[in-house]
Amino acid sequence: MSGLPPKSSVKRWLVTTNHKDIGILYLLTSLFFLIGAGVLALLIRVQWLPGGSVLTGAEYNQVVTAHGLLMVFWFLSPFAFAFANYFVPLQIGAEDLAFPRLNAMSYWLYLFSGLAMVTSFFQGGTHQGGWTLYAPLNVPAFVPRVAEIGETTAVIGLALFVTSVTLGSVNFLTTIYRMRADGLRMRDVPLFSLSILLTVWMMLFAFAALLAASILLGSDHLLGTQYFLSESGGSLLWTHLFWFFGHPEVYIVFFPALGALAEIVQTFSGRRLVGRKWFIIAMALVTIQSFIVWMHHMFLTAINLPIKTVFMVTTIGISLPFDLMVFALIYTMIKGKVRWTTPFLFALGALLFFIIGGITGVFLGAIVLDYQFRGTYWVVAHFHYVMASGAVALIGALYYWYPKMTGKMYNQFLGKAHFVLAFIGFNMLYFPMFIVWETPRRYSDYSSQVVWEVPFTDFAIVDAGFTVFHQIATVGAFLFAASFLIMFYNLVKSLYSDRTVEESPWAYTGSAEWATDSPPPLENFPGKPTFANGRLNFLTGTEATDGGVEVMEADRSEPATDGGVASQVEELPDHSHDADHASWWPLLLSAGLLVTALGLSGLEQSYVLWPFVLSVPVFVAAVGVVGARRYVASNPEVSGSTTTHKLLVLGSVPLLAGLLAAFHAQHGIVDGFTEANRYFFVALGGLVYTVYAFVAMGYESFEVPEPELNEAWPFEGVTNTKLGMWLFLGSDIILFGALVGSYVFIRFQSGWQDWWHDAGLPEAAHQVLPGLINTYLLLASSFTVVLALAYARRGHKRGTMTFLGLTFLGALGFLANKAYEWNEFINHEGWTQTSDVMGSTFFLSTGIHAAHVIIGMVIVVFLFSRASEGAYWGEDEDAHTIEYFGLYWHFVDIVWLFLFPMFYIL
Amino acid sequence: MLVTGTSLSLSGLTTVAQASENPVAIFDSLYTAFLVLGTLVGVVVIAYILYNAWTYRSDDSTQDGEYDIEETHDEESVARPQLGEVPTGVGKAGGKKLFVSFAISAIAVLGLITFAYWNLLLVEGTPDDADDMEIDVVANQFNYTYDYPGGENEAEVLYVPTDRVITLNVTSCHSPGTLDRGEYTSDQIDSMECPNVSEGEVENVGNVWHSWSSPDLRASGDAIPGQYTETWFVADEPGTYRVVCRELCGSGHTSMNVENGVVALEDSEFEDWCLENDCMAEEELTNWLDRTEGES
Ligand code: HEM
Ligand SMILES: [Cu+2]
Ligand SMILES: [Cu+2]
């Protein structure tokens, strides 16, 4: 499918894979969540009015939790990524992101994960433990019965969101590294895009830790493992995992805002950023340092003095690079031509908020102060100043880029009015919280007396003073909220105004997005952008004179420059015709995942794995059927499907029968299905559908030209897909690192040595041999993949298929051996993942690895079918697919080399 | 302004030296120093931003398009952004200023770290020579119980004598019979067990994470299942002090806010209370009270 319907058609927005459309979708969706989370915020503040107790304790906790989660995950980050989607390709001179369909999937998964979160409210209640989800309050033992399903949905929603983020990170990294316009060196990338680059680096690793945490938590909910209930450090484990993610996360939400700030200050000061190089170095430093400050959230947990001190130093120290950035922004204004437009006002406001937030953060970094500030409104005020600083800067970005995205200018007066009201409202809302900081955080009612002593005086405010400050805050909250009504009115109304905008409404803009129409055309630029001769030029493949005109447009300030275009016309590759921009599958696949997620949330423990197991034969059959159909459709000369297709379809039947037999063994086939609850069928249906959509998407022909004539340092040597695969595996390393780390942590806390003896597993049963056999099997299967690739490169079809088949058999042997071992443990020794925390770590860690093996086998089935269609032989580039699979497979192998000693030998 | 700032923080320093035996004073001096310095920095920087933004505002009246001023690129010295340029910085301009301000903030930050570290040493662990009383705090949903050296008694209010160093070992309760770790004495293990739960009744279920805090006494410690967190305080005056919970612990979190959570008594009153409640063996108690009389 390639044609993209017009913007007025609803279908366009469902099928689009274009980065600008997706940017708009992100923008609208994140604003929708802003409204939702904002209403919850108002509820919190109403609770604090005199006699305002509208919510019970449990309800209040849910509101606080959902407000935090929605704002941080479903508003702030995606709001930033609306601009990232829209403007990163424009700023670096690319036509789209590297993987457009994946980008669409990121969006749909984001939307659906948010909907899952919202749904959880209506399943008896959502999570009640705050956005930090501290353990063990987050496990079923402490969750009210009625809310059990809702809590699980919230956790799964979080995991879906992480998936979306991971896909997005891989996509943006690949794009920024490999698709810059010719001549645009890494260091020349505009600041907003650079800030996104650093953000996605942090995301790639930080969110992998959150994925691990949510997998463990989800498993505690659904499979009955005992990670976070464990008294051997279970609750500390959660805080480590969460904050290892959580601290980078606070920069993840702030960095895009920082990039936007730099752009806005630069434009509206009419001056290039002072110390640009140092600004970038400082950002890069923070990116790295953000991973070594997390324990400042745990100062009161009895970690020892040296470690605490180190974290105090890294924490307070991280304010230094920020100081430098703030000073750079300030000095940029000097000798500038500062225009107090709406975007500039918001940037200015954000800068002031950030300074206040940063200074109060340094207070928190001083451990002795943190001992008292922890869990109080000081923390609440601090992080709202920094986070809202981010939000305010991004609102500035919206006002900055709105004319570019819509081609219309908004009403400047209303924009400024929005700012004034927001600025006053915000300060009224949060500044008083610093004054009455002694208020404990997350209390639903605090009417009793607190004394606030005015520093350096004998003056103290008792009781009434306390409530007065909170009441001011409540009024501020409503002002702040109201200011957004002005914004919505202004922006919507302006769409229909006649204040049109050409390329750039602002003076002193620099980056490439301002050199094209507003809004930009589908292919972004009037020609292929290049910086090869030191300035932005557009090369066109057709008439040299057309190009010349465009170049003059771009170079408004120096209209004389228009040479050098004609000479380059010939070499220009023109891909704009064969690129695809539309696909249904990202939407359909993500929808399938949402249904699956909702189904999973209500499954009983003994049913959890079955939907997955039973959808395997569906996958096999789908590959056969869809593969055959596509094969025949795209090769008119062949008479019918290949033998492999037929075998797959036929083979799926006995496979299904075998798996049903296994189901029968556990539940009884009739009883099993009749006694299963509704959720089981939802999950099963959802997964079957997801599997089908996955196959269909895999077979869809979707043309994304590899970029040519562009800057790809430092990854010139690899293709986009290979780089994407590397990056994905990078995040997977963190996932397994976190899993193994969790095991090591808990085992260490309970005294390492006697671990397996304490487990409900007789020592004799804990044997090394099965693990050893599996190590050999996996190593052998890695070897066969290498051979399959070698044969594919030589164009040897039989050899390719043979070795792919052998790889599959190796994996199958691995699983069979594991099944035998598990059967011993579970059915003969009675040792399961629920028996003890040892069992939890053993079954979950090796189980997730086994899931990776199964995914590998699934891919092999797919490759096998494609190979039978003749996809990989010959000089064709397509043999790469086998190479990428090989990367994945070796990785799975290496992971086992770590798991094996950890779980079998030590 | 600068002068007052320094003298105030200096007076803060002297207080620390005098009252190193009381977390309240340590906190106050550190907080004051940070507050003064933080306000100073905040006000100066914010004022400087506003000053620049205002001073260099553009009063060009010529409107280029309808929405912004006309772009001019006449002054060679100022690097103005130009559409389509390779986005570079301003070269060397402003670099020196940037470094000077960076160096100043680096010194300030290092100073803060040192000062904060020194204060940390003062509150970390009870004072070396302190002859303290150790009390276990066991958190539960949704109350705290206190176990005195005498054991057995599970007071719901923390009674302490004035002017003595009191060390608290804060934990969250756990289910009976599940915790068996070498580092704890069996007394401690017993005291950590959740009241109203008998062995085998609930498997492996301790309680959740709470955070015990007495704002007035400046003592806090996270109550985490399966481990102890230490904190200490000295109550100068007889009277009652508030206790709050500072980690969201469930629907009753708000109710873990006890106005009279800590009661500090004169020696004789404490003695009466203690003997009545078996908080300590009589002889031990009188010895301790005598020994520590007027010490802090
Ligand atoms: C100068 C830099 C900063 C320092 C030194 C700093 C320090 C801290 C410290 C020590 C805490 C822990 C407080 C506690 O729970 O006891 C904290 C909390 C927090 N900070 Fe910062 N911070 C800084 C910048 C930021 C930024 C840029 C953001 C976000 C944009 C941020 C967001 C948060 C959040 C969300 C929390 C609360 C987490 C929670 O408990 O829910 N901080 N900060
Ligand atoms: Cu942090
Ligand atoms: Cu609590």
PDB file of N, CA, C and O in Angstrom, chain A residues 545-577:
ATOM      1  N   THR A 545      16.622  24.734 -13.055  1.00  0.00           N
ATOM      2  CA  THR A 545      16.160  26.080 -12.742  1.00  0.00           C
ATOM      3  C   THR A 545      15.188  26.079 -11.552  1.00  0.00           C
ATOM      4  O   THR A 545      15.231  26.946 -10.699  1.00  0.00           O
ATOM      5  N   ASP A 546      14.346  25.065 -11.501  1.00  0.00           N
ATOM      6  CA  ASP A 546      13.452  24.958 -10.339  1.00  0.00           C
ATOM      7  C   ASP A 546      14.257  24.945  -9.052  1.00  0.00           C
ATOM      8  O   ASP A 546      13.998  25.665  -8.119  1.00  0.00           O
ATOM      9  N   GLY A 547      15.245  24.086  -9.093  1.00  0.00           N
ATOM     10  CA  GLY A 547      16.101  23.986  -7.917  1.00  0.00           C
ATOM     11  C   GLY A 547      16.699  25.335  -7.583  1.00  0.00           C
ATOM     12  O   GLY A 547      16.744  25.738  -6.439  1.00  0.00           O
ATOM     13  N   GLY A 548      17.125  26.019  -8.593  1.00  0.00           N
ATOM     14  CA  GLY A 548      17.760  27.308  -8.367  1.00  0.00           C
ATOM     15  C   GLY A 548      16.850  28.258  -7.613  1.00  0.00           C
ATOM     16  O   GLY A 548      17.268  28.905  -6.662  1.00  0.00           O
ATOM     17  N   VAL A 549      15.609  28.275  -7.977  1.00  0.00           N
ATOM     18  CA  VAL A 549      14.670  29.166  -7.306  1.00  0.00           C
ATOM     19  C   VAL A 549      14.556  28.796  -5.831  1.00  0.00           C
ATOM     20  O   VAL A 549      14.638  29.643  -4.945  1.00  0.00           O
ATOM     21  N   GLU A 550      14.433  27.502  -5.605  1.00  0.00           N
ATOM     22  CA  GLU A 550      14.286  27.059  -4.224  1.00  0.00           C
ATOM     23  C   GLU A 550      15.501  27.443  -3.383  1.00  0.00           C
ATOM     24  O   GLU A 550      15.389  27.854  -2.258  1.00  0.00           O
ATOM     25  N   VAL A 551      16.654  27.284  -3.996  1.00  0.00           N
ATOM     26  CA  VAL A 551      17.852  27.606  -3.257  1.00  0.00           C
ATOM     27  C   VAL A 551      17.855  29.073  -2.879  1.00  0.00           C
ATOM     28  O   VAL A 551      18.211  29.444  -1.774  1.00  0.00           O
ATOM     29  N   MET A 552      17.411  29.888  -3.800  1.00  0.00           N
ATOM     30  CA  MET A 552      17.376  31.312  -3.472  1.00  0.00           C
ATOM     31  C   MET A 552      16.417  31.571  -2.322  1.00  0.00           C
ATOM     32  O   MET A 552      16.677  32.389  -1.452  1.00  0.00           O
ATOM     33  N   GLU A 553      15.348  30.852  -2.319  1.00  0.00           N
ATOM     34  CA  GLU A 553      14.411  30.990  -1.205  1.00  0.00           C
ATOM     35  C   GLU A 553      15.098  30.663   0.123  1.00  0.00           C
ATOM     36  O   GLU A 553      15.000  31.393   1.079  1.00  0.00           O
ATOM     37  N   ALA A 554      15.789  29.552   0.076  1.00  0.00           N
ATOM     38  CA  ALA A 554      16.412  29.112   1.314  1.00  0.00           C
ATOM     39  C   ALA A 554      17.478  30.086   1.775  1.00  0.00           C
ATOM     40  O   ALA A 554      17.709  30.264   2.953  1.00  0.00           O
ATOM     41  N   ASP A 555      18.116  30.707   0.834  1.00  0.00           N
ATOM     42  CA  ASP A 555      19.214  31.588   1.168  1.00  0.00           C
ATOM     43  C   ASP A 555      18.790  33.043   1.169  1.00  0.00           C
ATOM     44  O   ASP A 555      19.525  33.898   0.700  1.00  0.00           O
ATOM     45  N   ARG A 556      17.649  33.287   1.694  1.00  0.00           N
ATOM     46  CA  ARG A 556      17.085  34.619   1.583  1.00  0.00           C
ATOM     47  C   ARG A 556      18.108  35.730   1.817  1.00  0.00           C
ATOM     48  O   ARG A 556      18.109  36.746   1.173  1.00  0.00           O
ATOM     49  N   SER A 557      18.949  35.511   2.809  1.00  0.00           N
ATOM     50  CA  SER A 557      19.845  36.586   3.200  1.00  0.00           C
ATOM     51  C   SER A 557      20.920  36.852   2.149  1.00  0.00           C
ATOM     52  O   SER A 557      21.437  37.941   2.065  1.00  0.00           O
ATOM     53  N   GLU A 558      21.257  35.839   1.405  1.00  0.00           N
ATOM     54  CA  GLU A 558      22.282  36.046   0.383  1.00  0.00           C
ATOM     55  C   GLU A 558      21.746  35.593  -0.965  1.00  0.00           C
ATOM     56  O   GLU A 558      22.094  34.526  -1.460  1.00  0.00           O
ATOM     57  N   PRO A 559      20.915  36.395  -1.545  1.00  0.00           N
ATOM     58  CA  PRO A 559      20.230  35.942  -2.755  1.00  0.00           C
ATOM     59  C   PRO A 559      21.196  35.673  -3.900  1.00  0.00           C
ATOM     60  O   PRO A 559      20.835  35.021  -4.857  1.00  0.00           O
ATOM     61  N   ALA A 560      22.416  36.128  -3.775  1.00  0.00           N
ATOM     62  CA  ALA A 560      23.340  35.940  -4.885  1.00  0.00           C
ATOM     63  C   ALA A 560      23.742  34.472  -5.059  1.00  0.00           C
ATOM     64  O   ALA A 560      24.028  34.025  -6.152  1.00  0.00           O
ATOM     65  N   THR A 561      23.749  33.743  -3.969  1.00  0.00           N
ATOM     66  CA  THR A 561      24.205  32.357  -4.051  1.00  0.00           C
ATOM     67  C   THR A 561      23.176  31.480  -4.738  1.00  0.00           C
ATOM     68  O   THR A 561      22.132  31.205  -4.182  1.00  0.00           O
ATOM     69  N   ASP A 562      23.457  31.036  -5.894  1.00  0.00           N
ATOM     70  CA  ASP A 562      22.566  30.017  -6.436  1.00  0.00           C
ATOM     71  C   ASP A 562      23.333  29.078  -7.337  1.00  0.00           C
ATOM     72  O   ASP A 562      22.763  28.262  -8.020  1.00  0.00           O
ATOM     73  N   GLY A 563      24.611  29.174  -7.297  1.00  0.00           N
ATOM     74  CA  GLY A 563      25.402  28.293  -8.149  1.00  0.00           C
ATOM     75  C   GLY A 563      25.486  26.899  -7.571  1.00  0.00           C
ATOM     76  O   GLY A 563      24.981  26.628  -6.487  1.00  0.00           O
ATOM     77  N   GLY A 564      26.095  26.037  -8.317  1.00  0.00           N
ATOM     78  CA  GLY A 564      26.396  24.721  -7.781  1.00  0.00           C
ATOM     79  C   GLY A 564      25.225  23.768  -7.782  1.00  0.00           C
ATOM     80  O   GLY A 564      25.346  22.642  -7.368  1.00  0.00           O
ATOM     81  N   VAL A 565      24.111  24.200  -8.268  1.00  0.00           N
ATOM     82  CA  VAL A 565      22.972  23.296  -8.226  1.00  0.00           C
ATOM     83  C   VAL A 565      22.932  22.414  -9.453  1.00  0.00           C
ATOM     84  O   VAL A 565      22.896  21.202  -9.360  1.00  0.00           O
ATOM     85  N   ALA A 566      23.013  23.064 -10.580  1.00  0.00           N
ATOM     86  CA  ALA A 566      22.858  22.324 -11.828  1.00  0.00           C
ATOM     87  C   ALA A 566      23.875  21.198 -11.935  1.00  0.00           C
ATOM     88  O   ALA A 566      23.539  20.095 -12.328  1.00  0.00           O
ATOM     89  N   SER A 567      25.060  21.478 -11.502  1.00  0.00           N
ATOM     90  CA  SER A 567      26.109  20.490 -11.684  1.00  0.00           C
ATOM     91  C   SER A 567      25.839  19.215 -10.897  1.00  0.00           C
ATOM     92  O   SER A 567      26.340  18.157 -11.221  1.00  0.00           O
ATOM     93  N   GLN A 568      25.050  19.319  -9.865  1.00  0.00           N
ATOM     94  CA  GLN A 568      24.844  18.127  -9.038  1.00  0.00           C
ATOM     95  C   GLN A 568      23.576  17.364  -9.388  1.00  0.00           C
ATOM     96  O   GLN A 568      23.270  16.364  -8.778  1.00  0.00           O
ATOM     97  N   VAL A 569      22.866  17.858 -10.348  1.00  0.00           N
ATOM     98  CA  VAL A 569      21.571  17.248 -10.611  1.00  0.00           C
ATOM     99  C   VAL A 569      21.681  15.795 -11.025  1.00  0.00           C
ATOM    100  O   VAL A 569      20.941  14.952 -10.538  1.00  0.00           O
ATOM    101  N   GLU A 570      22.653  15.500 -11.836  1.00  0.00           N
ATOM    102  CA  GLU A 570      22.714  14.158 -12.399  1.00  0.00           C
ATOM    103  C   GLU A 570      22.846  13.056 -11.346  1.00  0.00           C
ATOM    104  O   GLU A 570      22.226  12.015 -11.449  1.00  0.00           O
ATOM    105  N   GLU A 571      23.654  13.302 -10.345  1.00  0.00           N
ATOM    106  CA  GLU A 571      23.935  12.196  -9.420  1.00  0.00           C
ATOM    107  C   GLU A 571      22.793  11.932  -8.465  1.00  0.00           C
ATOM    108  O   GLU A 571      22.857  11.055  -7.628  1.00  0.00           O
ATOM    109  N   LEU A 572      21.772  12.711  -8.544  1.00  0.00           N
ATOM    110  CA  LEU A 572      20.755  12.645  -7.492  1.00  0.00           C
ATOM    111  C   LEU A 572      19.864  11.422  -7.621  1.00  0.00           C
ATOM    112  O   LEU A 572      19.163  11.265  -8.616  1.00  0.00           O
ATOM    113  N   PRO A 573      19.872  10.552  -6.635  1.00  0.00           N
ATOM    114  CA  PRO A 573      18.943   9.429  -6.669  1.00  0.00           C
ATOM    115  C   PRO A 573      17.557   9.934  -6.325  1.00  0.00           C
ATOM    116  O   PRO A 573      17.414  10.828  -5.493  1.00  0.00           O
ATOM    117  N   ASP A 574      16.575   9.407  -6.962  1.00  0.00           N
ATOM    118  CA  ASP A 574      15.234   9.889  -6.660  1.00  0.00           C
ATOM    119  C   ASP A 574      14.361   8.744  -6.187  1.00  0.00           C
ATOM    120  O   ASP A 574      13.930   7.904  -6.952  1.00  0.00           O
ATOM    121  N   HIS A 575      14.096   8.744  -4.902  1.00  0.00           N
ATOM    122  CA  HIS A 575      13.335   7.638  -4.332  1.00  0.00           C
ATOM    123  C   HIS A 575      11.918   8.018  -4.028  1.00  0.00           C
ATOM    124  O   HIS A 575      11.123   7.197  -3.614  1.00  0.00           O
ATOM    125  N   SER A 576      11.607   9.301  -4.184  1.00  0.00           N
ATOM    126  CA  SER A 576      10.332   9.748  -3.637  1.00  0.00           C
ATOM    127  C   SER A 576       9.152   8.995  -4.243  1.00  0.00           C
ATOM    128  O   SER A 576       8.090   8.945  -3.665  1.00  0.00           O
ATOM    129  N   HIS A 577       9.361   8.361  -5.388  1.00  0.00           N
ATOM    130  CA  HIS A 577       8.201   7.698  -5.984  1.00  0.00           C
ATOM    131  C   HIS A 577       7.916   6.337  -5.390  1.00  0.00           C
ATOM    132  O   HIS A 577       6.784   5.929  -5.276  1.00  0.00           O
TER     133      HIS A 577
END
